[in-house]
């Protein structure tokens, strides 16, 4: 029940490449009751809990969150990579790009770069790498118009909602027809 082991597990998962596998691991860690009971109130482990919560709930991880989390990391975990981003920065940019993809159908690369707080070339490179690796499913880059398009698969909940909306529209149409028939057949005083 050592919070240090849990914190190290969270660190490894957070610093991994964004994608479905990392999301599953983060979700399992987030469900651990020790995150809320031991880590959130602890000044030593609160940055882990904050970043984990934001990544699991699809929220943007801010620069302040990253700075607080980075303060808990060892030097090799903060290494600068060939793309000019540190390991935590790259993980955060990838996560925030996934969060953007959930909110937008498409986005201009300049606007995306502003949201991610990186330059447009880096934003496009990170997106293209994630698309090529299959970690940003259904996304495409329109280099002519400088847009990234995100496709959103139809989930069972969306399909149910669409069917329910169709049924409601049909019920309303029936009601309107019945109401019209009743109005046509009532004597006028």
GROMACS .gro file of C-alpha atoms in nm:
model
  189
    1UNK     CA    1   0.000   0.000   0.000
    2UNK     CA    2   0.300   0.225  -0.061
    3UNK     CA    3   0.198   0.547  -0.243
    4UNK     CA    4   0.550   0.571  -0.388
    5UNK     CA    5   0.493   0.257  -0.596
    6UNK     CA    6   0.160   0.392  -0.720
    7UNK     CA    7   0.322   0.728  -0.801
    8UNK     CA    8   0.595   0.554  -1.003
    9UNK     CA    9   0.330   0.353  -1.188
   10UNK     CA   10   0.143   0.673  -1.270
   11UNK     CA   11   0.467   0.837  -1.386
   12UNK     CA   12   0.543   0.550  -1.625
   13UNK     CA   13   0.191   0.552  -1.766
   14UNK     CA   14   0.170   0.931  -1.803
   15UNK     CA   15   0.505   0.951  -1.981
   16UNK     CA   16   0.407   0.684  -2.235
   17UNK     CA   17   0.278   0.761  -2.582
   18UNK     CA   18  -0.089   0.862  -2.591
   19UNK     CA   19  -0.322   0.602  -2.730
   20UNK     CA   20  -0.574   0.332  -2.637
   21UNK     CA   21  -0.327   0.116  -2.442
   22UNK     CA   22  -0.207   0.406  -2.228
   23UNK     CA   23  -0.566   0.515  -2.172
   24UNK     CA   24  -0.655   0.170  -2.037
   25UNK     CA   25  -0.356   0.172  -1.801
   26UNK     CA   26  -0.432   0.526  -1.679
   27UNK     CA   27  -0.795   0.427  -1.625
   28UNK     CA   28  -0.695   0.128  -1.414
   29UNK     CA   29  -0.464   0.346  -1.205
   30UNK     CA   30  -0.730   0.617  -1.170
   31UNK     CA   31  -0.977   0.363  -1.031
   32UNK     CA   32  -0.733   0.273  -0.752
   33UNK     CA   33  -0.887   0.407  -0.431
   34UNK     CA   34  -0.545   0.513  -0.300
   35UNK     CA   35  -0.526   0.790  -0.561
   36UNK     CA   36  -0.807   0.982  -0.393
   37UNK     CA   37  -0.742   0.882  -0.034
   38UNK     CA   38  -0.361   0.900  -0.016
   39UNK     CA   39  -0.227   1.089  -0.315
   40UNK     CA   40  -0.461   1.387  -0.368
   41UNK     CA   41  -0.421   1.521  -0.011
   42UNK     CA   42  -0.044   1.462  -0.011
   43UNK     CA   43   0.170   1.755  -0.131
   44UNK     CA   44   0.432   1.504  -0.245
   45UNK     CA   45   0.194   1.304  -0.469
   46UNK     CA   46  -0.079   1.556  -0.555
   47UNK     CA   47   0.080   1.644  -0.894
   48UNK     CA   48   0.052   1.277  -0.994
   49UNK     CA   49  -0.313   1.265  -0.893
   50UNK     CA   50  -0.395   1.591  -1.075
   51UNK     CA   51  -0.234   1.485  -1.404
   52UNK     CA   52  -0.384   1.136  -1.381
   53UNK     CA   53  -0.733   1.274  -1.319
   54UNK     CA   54  -0.712   1.521  -1.607
   55UNK     CA   55  -0.582   1.258  -1.847
   56UNK     CA   56  -0.852   1.009  -1.749
   57UNK     CA   57  -1.133   1.262  -1.776
   58UNK     CA   58  -1.016   1.409  -2.107
   59UNK     CA   59  -0.936   1.753  -1.963
   60UNK     CA   60  -0.651   1.972  -2.084
   61UNK     CA   61  -0.334   1.935  -1.883
   62UNK     CA   62  -0.197   2.286  -1.828
   63UNK     CA   63   0.164   2.405  -1.825
   64UNK     CA   64   0.136   2.453  -1.447
   65UNK     CA   65   0.020   2.092  -1.406
   66UNK     CA   66   0.315   1.974  -1.613
   67UNK     CA   67   0.560   2.192  -1.418
   68UNK     CA   68   0.434   2.053  -1.086
   69UNK     CA   69   0.450   1.698  -1.219
   70UNK     CA   70   0.795   1.754  -1.371
   71UNK     CA   71   0.927   1.865  -1.033
   72UNK     CA   72   0.870   1.507  -0.909
   73UNK     CA   73   1.056   1.344  -1.198
   74UNK     CA   74   1.411   1.215  -1.219
   75UNK     CA   75   1.651   1.384  -1.465
   76UNK     CA   76   1.631   1.106  -1.726
   77UNK     CA   77   1.251   1.137  -1.726
   78UNK     CA   78   1.281   1.503  -1.828
   79UNK     CA   79   1.514   1.440  -2.122
   80UNK     CA   80   1.490   1.661  -2.428
   81UNK     CA   81   1.400   1.455  -2.733
   82UNK     CA   82   1.498   1.502  -3.097
   83UNK     CA   83   1.168   1.682  -3.170
   84UNK     CA   84   1.258   1.956  -2.920
   85UNK     CA   85   1.008   1.848  -2.655
   86UNK     CA   86   1.083   1.697  -2.316
   87UNK     CA   87   0.926   1.360  -2.241
   88UNK     CA   88   0.656   1.513  -2.012
   89UNK     CA   89   0.585   1.791  -2.263
   90UNK     CA   90   0.547   1.541  -2.546
   91UNK     CA   91   0.313   1.323  -2.340
   92UNK     CA   92   0.107   1.629  -2.247
   93UNK     CA   93   0.089   1.759  -2.605
   94UNK     CA   94  -0.025   1.416  -2.726
   95UNK     CA   95  -0.288   1.396  -2.452
   96UNK     CA   96  -0.412   1.749  -2.520
   97UNK     CA   97  -0.432   1.668  -2.893
   98UNK     CA   98  -0.656   1.371  -2.808
   99UNK     CA   99  -0.867   1.603  -2.590
  100UNK     CA  100  -0.896   1.848  -2.883
  101UNK     CA  101  -1.003   1.564  -3.112
  102UNK     CA  102  -1.293   1.486  -2.878
  103UNK     CA  103  -1.412   1.848  -2.883
  104UNK     CA  104  -1.365   1.944  -3.248
  105UNK     CA  105  -1.466   1.796  -3.583
  106UNK     CA  106  -1.179   1.988  -3.743
  107UNK     CA  107  -0.933   2.252  -3.639
  108UNK     CA  108  -0.692   2.489  -3.810
  109UNK     CA  109  -0.332   2.392  -3.736
  110UNK     CA  110  -0.253   2.747  -3.617
  111UNK     CA  111  -0.541   2.734  -3.369
  112UNK     CA  112  -0.434   2.384  -3.260
  113UNK     CA  113  -0.077   2.506  -3.203
  114UNK     CA  114  -0.209   2.793  -2.993
  115UNK     CA  115  -0.416   2.553  -2.780
  116UNK     CA  116  -0.122   2.315  -2.739
  117UNK     CA  117   0.115   2.606  -2.673
  118UNK     CA  118   0.368   2.487  -2.933
  119UNK     CA  119   0.464   2.611  -3.278
  120UNK     CA  120   0.247   2.506  -3.576
  121UNK     CA  121   0.514   2.285  -3.735
  122UNK     CA  122   0.549   2.084  -3.414
  123UNK     CA  123   0.172   2.057  -3.380
  124UNK     CA  124   0.145   1.919  -3.732
  125UNK     CA  125   0.437   1.678  -3.677
  126UNK     CA  126   0.292   1.544  -3.351
  127UNK     CA  127  -0.048   1.499  -3.515
  128UNK     CA  128   0.096   1.328  -3.821
  129UNK     CA  129   0.304   1.091  -3.605
  130UNK     CA  130  -0.001   1.002  -3.395
  131UNK     CA  131  -0.210   0.946  -3.710
  132UNK     CA  132   0.062   0.729  -3.866
  133UNK     CA  133   0.092   0.525  -3.544
  134UNK     CA  134  -0.286   0.474  -3.528
  135UNK     CA  135  -0.314   0.668  -3.202
  136UNK     CA  136  -0.544   0.934  -3.350
  137UNK     CA  137  -0.795   0.710  -3.529
  138UNK     CA  138  -0.984   0.854  -3.823
  139UNK     CA  139  -0.795   1.183  -3.823
  140UNK     CA  140  -0.656   1.331  -4.144
  141UNK     CA  141  -0.442   1.634  -4.218
  142UNK     CA  142  -0.545   1.867  -4.501
  143UNK     CA  143  -0.213   2.032  -4.583
  144UNK     CA  144  -0.365   2.255  -4.850
  145UNK     CA  145  -0.602   2.427  -4.607
  146UNK     CA  146  -0.389   2.360  -4.295
  147UNK     CA  147  -0.665   2.174  -4.113
  148UNK     CA  148  -0.680   1.855  -3.914
  149UNK     CA  149  -1.009   1.670  -3.954
  150UNK     CA  150  -1.127   1.430  -3.685
  151UNK     CA  151  -1.383   1.162  -3.757
  152UNK     CA  152  -1.595   1.050  -3.468
  153UNK     CA  153  -1.718   0.691  -3.483
  154UNK     CA  154  -2.084   0.633  -3.412
  155UNK     CA  155  -2.109   0.487  -3.064
  156UNK     CA  156  -2.404   0.277  -2.946
  157UNK     CA  157  -2.519   0.573  -2.735
  158UNK     CA  158  -2.518   0.806  -3.038
  159UNK     CA  159  -2.708   0.546  -3.243
  160UNK     CA  160  -2.965   0.508  -2.964
  161UNK     CA  161  -3.002   0.886  -2.940
  162UNK     CA  162  -3.061   0.913  -3.315
  163UNK     CA  163  -3.323   0.635  -3.305
  164UNK     CA  164  -3.494   0.799  -3.007
  165UNK     CA  165  -3.502   1.134  -3.188
  166UNK     CA  166  -3.658   0.966  -3.493
  167UNK     CA  167  -3.926   0.797  -3.280
  168UNK     CA  168  -4.006   1.126  -3.102
  169UNK     CA  169  -4.040   1.304  -3.437
  170UNK     CA  170  -4.278   1.032  -3.561
  171UNK     CA  171  -4.488   1.053  -3.241
  172UNK     CA  172  -4.507   1.432  -3.279
  173UNK     CA  173  -4.615   1.392  -3.643
  174UNK     CA  174  -4.890   1.147  -3.538
  175UNK     CA  175  -5.007   1.383  -3.265
  176UNK     CA  176  -5.020   1.673  -3.512
  177UNK     CA  177  -5.228   1.463  -3.757
  178UNK     CA  178  -5.469   1.354  -3.484
  179UNK     CA  179  -5.501   1.709  -3.357
  180UNK     CA  180  -5.572   1.834  -3.709
  181UNK     CA  181  -5.833   1.562  -3.765
  182UNK     CA  182  -6.005   1.650  -3.438
  183UNK     CA  183  -6.004   2.019  -3.525
  184UNK     CA  184  -6.155   1.942  -3.871
  185UNK     CA  185  -6.439   1.733  -3.722
  186UNK     CA  186  -6.546   1.961  -3.440
  187UNK     CA  187  -6.852   2.169  -3.500
  188UNK     CA  188  -6.805   2.543  -3.492
  189UNK     CA  189  -7.044   2.728  -3.256
   0.00000   0.00000   0.00000
